[in-house]
PDB file of C-alpha atoms in Angstrom:
ATOM      1  CA  VAL A   1      -2.319  15.010  -5.126  1.00  0.00           C
ATOM      2  CA  GLU A   2      -3.460  17.241  -3.024  1.00  0.00           C
ATOM      3  CA  GLY A   3      -3.725  20.090  -5.235  1.00  0.00           C
ATOM      4  CA  HIS A   4      -5.473  18.482  -7.736  1.00  0.00           C
ATOM      5  CA  PRO A   5      -7.046  14.493  -6.919  1.00  0.00           C
ATOM      6  CA  THR A   6      -9.258  14.495  -9.439  1.00  0.00           C
ATOM      7  CA  HIS A   7      -6.606  14.852 -12.128  1.00  0.00           C
ATOM      8  CA  PRO A   8      -5.979  11.385 -14.260  1.00  0.00           C
ATOM      9  CA  SER A   9      -2.704  10.498 -12.945  1.00  0.00           C
ATOM     10  CA  ALA A  10      -3.036  11.555  -9.402  1.00  0.00           C
ATOM     11  CA  ALA A  11      -2.860   8.199  -7.689  1.00  0.00           C
ATOM     12  CA  THR A  12       0.018   6.997  -9.523  1.00  0.00           C
ATOM     13  CA  ALA A  13       1.422  10.270  -8.741  1.00  0.00           C
ATOM     14  CA  ALA A  14       0.808   9.460  -5.282  1.00  0.00           C
ATOM     15  CA  PHE A  15       1.780   5.640  -5.643  1.00  0.00           C
ATOM     16  CA  THR A  16       4.943   6.770  -6.747  1.00  0.00           C
ATOM     17  CA  ARG A  17       4.971   9.665  -3.633  1.00  0.00           C
ATOM     18  CA  GLY A  18       4.924   5.988  -1.465  1.00  0.00           C
ATOM     19  CA  ARG A  19       7.725   4.409  -2.986  1.00  0.00           C
ATOM     20  CA  LEU A  20      10.280   7.462  -2.785  1.00  0.00           C
ATOM     21  CA  LEU A  21       9.136   7.761   1.228  1.00  0.00           C
ATOM     22  CA  ARG A  22       9.474   4.674   1.547  1.00  0.00           C
ATOM     23  CA  ALA A  23      12.637   3.188  -0.280  1.00  0.00           C
ATOM     24  CA  SER A  24      14.858   6.692  -0.743  1.00  0.00           C
ATOM     25  CA  LEU A  25      13.472   9.130   2.343  1.00  0.00           C
ATOM     26  CA  GLY A  26      12.919   6.362   4.915  1.00  0.00           C
ATOM     27  CA  ARG A  27       9.213   7.527   6.124  1.00  0.00           C
ATOM     28  CA  PRO A  28       7.409   4.816   6.245  1.00  0.00           C
ATOM     29  CA  ALA A  29       4.152   5.998   7.770  1.00  0.00           C
ATOM     30  CA  GLU A  30       4.094   8.839   5.316  1.00  0.00           C
ATOM     31  CA  ALA A  31       4.087   6.264   2.252  1.00  0.00           C
ATOM     32  CA  ALA A  32       2.040   3.525   3.914  1.00  0.00           C
ATOM     33  CA  ARG A  33      -0.688   6.510   4.289  1.00  0.00           C
ATOM     34  CA  SER A  34       0.273   7.438   0.494  1.00  0.00           C
ATOM     35  CA  PHE A  35       0.000   4.062  -0.524  1.00  0.00           C
ATOM     36  CA  ALA A  36      -3.508   4.308   0.768  1.00  0.00           C
ATOM     37  CA  ARG A  37      -3.596   7.363  -0.746  1.00  0.00           C
ATOM     38  CA  ALA A  38      -3.416   5.743  -4.212  1.00  0.00           C
ATOM     39  CA  ILE A  39      -6.087   3.475  -3.355  1.00  0.00           C
ATOM     40  CA  ASP A  40      -8.356   6.087  -2.501  1.00  0.00           C
ATOM     41  CA  LEU A  41      -7.876   7.611  -5.271  1.00  0.00           C
ATOM     42  CA  GLY A  42      -8.309   4.908  -8.058  1.00  0.00           C
ATOM     43  CA  VAL A  43      -5.458   3.363  -8.343  1.00  0.00           C
ATOM     44  CA  PRO A  44      -4.713   1.406 -11.844  1.00  0.00           C
ATOM     45  CA  ARG A  45      -5.926  -2.183 -11.334  1.00  0.00           C
ATOM     46  CA  SER A  46      -1.978  -2.632 -12.661  1.00  0.00           C
ATOM     47  CA  LEU A  47      -0.645  -1.121  -9.468  1.00  0.00           C
ATOM     48  CA  GLU A  48      -3.595  -2.065  -7.051  1.00  0.00           C
ATOM     49  CA  GLU A  49      -2.514  -5.530  -5.554  1.00  0.00           C
ATOM     50  CA  ASP A  50       0.840  -4.022  -5.255  1.00  0.00           C
ATOM     51  CA  ALA A  51      -0.015  -1.184  -3.400  1.00  0.00           C
ATOM     52  CA  TRP A  52      -1.892  -2.752  -0.988  1.00  0.00           C
ATOM     53  CA  ALA A  53       1.051  -5.198   0.071  1.00  0.00           C
ATOM     54  CA  ARG A  54       2.859  -1.964   0.425  1.00  0.00           C
ATOM     55  CA  VAL A  55       0.745  -0.896   2.758  1.00  0.00           C
ATOM     56  CA  VAL A  56       1.177  -3.702   4.817  1.00  0.00           C
ATOM     57  CA  ASP A  57       5.006  -3.296   4.499  1.00  0.00           C
ATOM     58  CA  ALA A  58       5.838   0.438   5.492  1.00  0.00           C
ATOM     59  CA  SER A  59       2.727  -0.204   8.219  1.00  0.00           C
ATOM     60  CA  VAL A  60       5.210  -2.213   9.483  1.00  0.00           C
ATOM     61  CA  ALA A  61       8.150  -1.141   8.684  1.00  0.00           C
ATOM     62  CA  ALA A  62       5.887   2.137  10.788  1.00  0.00           C
ATOM     63  CA  GLY A  63       5.625  -0.112  13.734  1.00  0.00           C
ATOM     64  CA  ASP A  64       1.982  -0.296  13.168  1.00  0.00           C
ATOM     65  CA  LEU A  65       0.898  -3.499  13.112  1.00  0.00           C
ATOM     66  CA  PRO A  66      -2.573  -3.031  13.383  1.00  0.00           C
ATOM     67  CA  GLY A  67      -2.868  -0.845  10.338  1.00  0.00           C
ATOM     68  CA  ALA A  68      -0.666  -3.316   8.970  1.00  0.00           C
ATOM     69  CA  ARG A  69      -2.993  -6.397   9.935  1.00  0.00           C
ATOM     70  CA  GLU A  70      -6.321  -4.127   8.989  1.00  0.00           C
ATOM     71  CA  ALA A  71      -4.254  -3.558   5.593  1.00  0.00           C
ATOM     72  CA  ALA A  72      -3.271  -7.149   4.897  1.00  0.00           C
ATOM     73  CA  HIS A  73      -6.537  -8.323   5.637  1.00  0.00           C
ATOM     74  CA  ARG A  74      -8.229  -5.837   2.955  1.00  0.00           C
ATOM     75  CA  TYR A  75      -5.827  -7.329   0.999  1.00  0.00           C
ATOM     76  CA  ASP A  76      -6.735 -11.135   1.235  1.00  0.00           C
ATOM     77  CA  VAL A  77     -10.088  -9.782   0.589  1.00  0.00           C
ATOM     78  CA  ARG A  78      -9.401  -7.792  -3.047  1.00  0.00           C
ATOM     79  CA  PHE A  79      -7.498 -10.925  -3.224  1.00  0.00           C
ATOM     80  CA  PRO A  80      -7.652 -14.275  -2.553  1.00  0.00           C
ATOM     81  CA  ASP A  81      -5.019 -15.460  -4.328  1.00  0.00           C
ATOM     82  CA  GLY A  82      -3.284 -12.953  -4.042  1.00  0.00           C
ATOM     83  CA  ARG A  83       0.892 -13.781  -5.376  1.00  0.00           C
ATOM     84  CA  ARG A  84       1.701 -11.827  -2.369  1.00  0.00           C
ATOM     85  CA  SER A  85       0.065 -13.751   0.371  1.00  0.00           C
ATOM     86  CA  ASP A  86       2.818 -15.502   1.310  1.00  0.00           C
ATOM     87  CA  GLU A  87       4.608 -12.497   1.223  1.00  0.00           C
ATOM     88  CA  ILE A  88       2.358 -10.854   3.461  1.00  0.00           C
ATOM     89  CA  ALA A  89       1.285 -13.115   5.876  1.00  0.00           C
ATOM     90  CA  ARG A  90       5.010 -13.409   7.021  1.00  0.00           C
ATOM     91  CA  TRP A  91       5.207  -9.611   7.488  1.00  0.00           C
ATOM     92  CA  ILE A  92       2.198  -9.466  10.311  1.00  0.00           C
ATOM     93  CA  ALA A  93       3.130 -12.792  11.560  1.00  0.00           C
ATOM     94  CA  PRO A  94       3.764 -12.512  15.712  1.00  0.00           C
ATOM     95  CA  PRO A  95       7.478 -13.063  16.034  1.00  0.00           C
TER      96      PRO A  95
END
């Protein structure tokens, strides 16, 4: 991802790295950055909505509520009828 960011699979690799960091390694802050990187690199459209949702989830898990709310806003703009909108709203709702 870092060494070859223009490679056609770089965005998918960043997405996969984010999944591993979040689910297997318990490093949500790094996972959020990796999902954001995947988006920046042009993750395939089929993964884009999930990538945004995962940025929100990982940011919340990392304790970065402002970052999670910003990502949630960007999700809502990009996917106004998103399939994960309700779930994301619950993640960022005040306690």
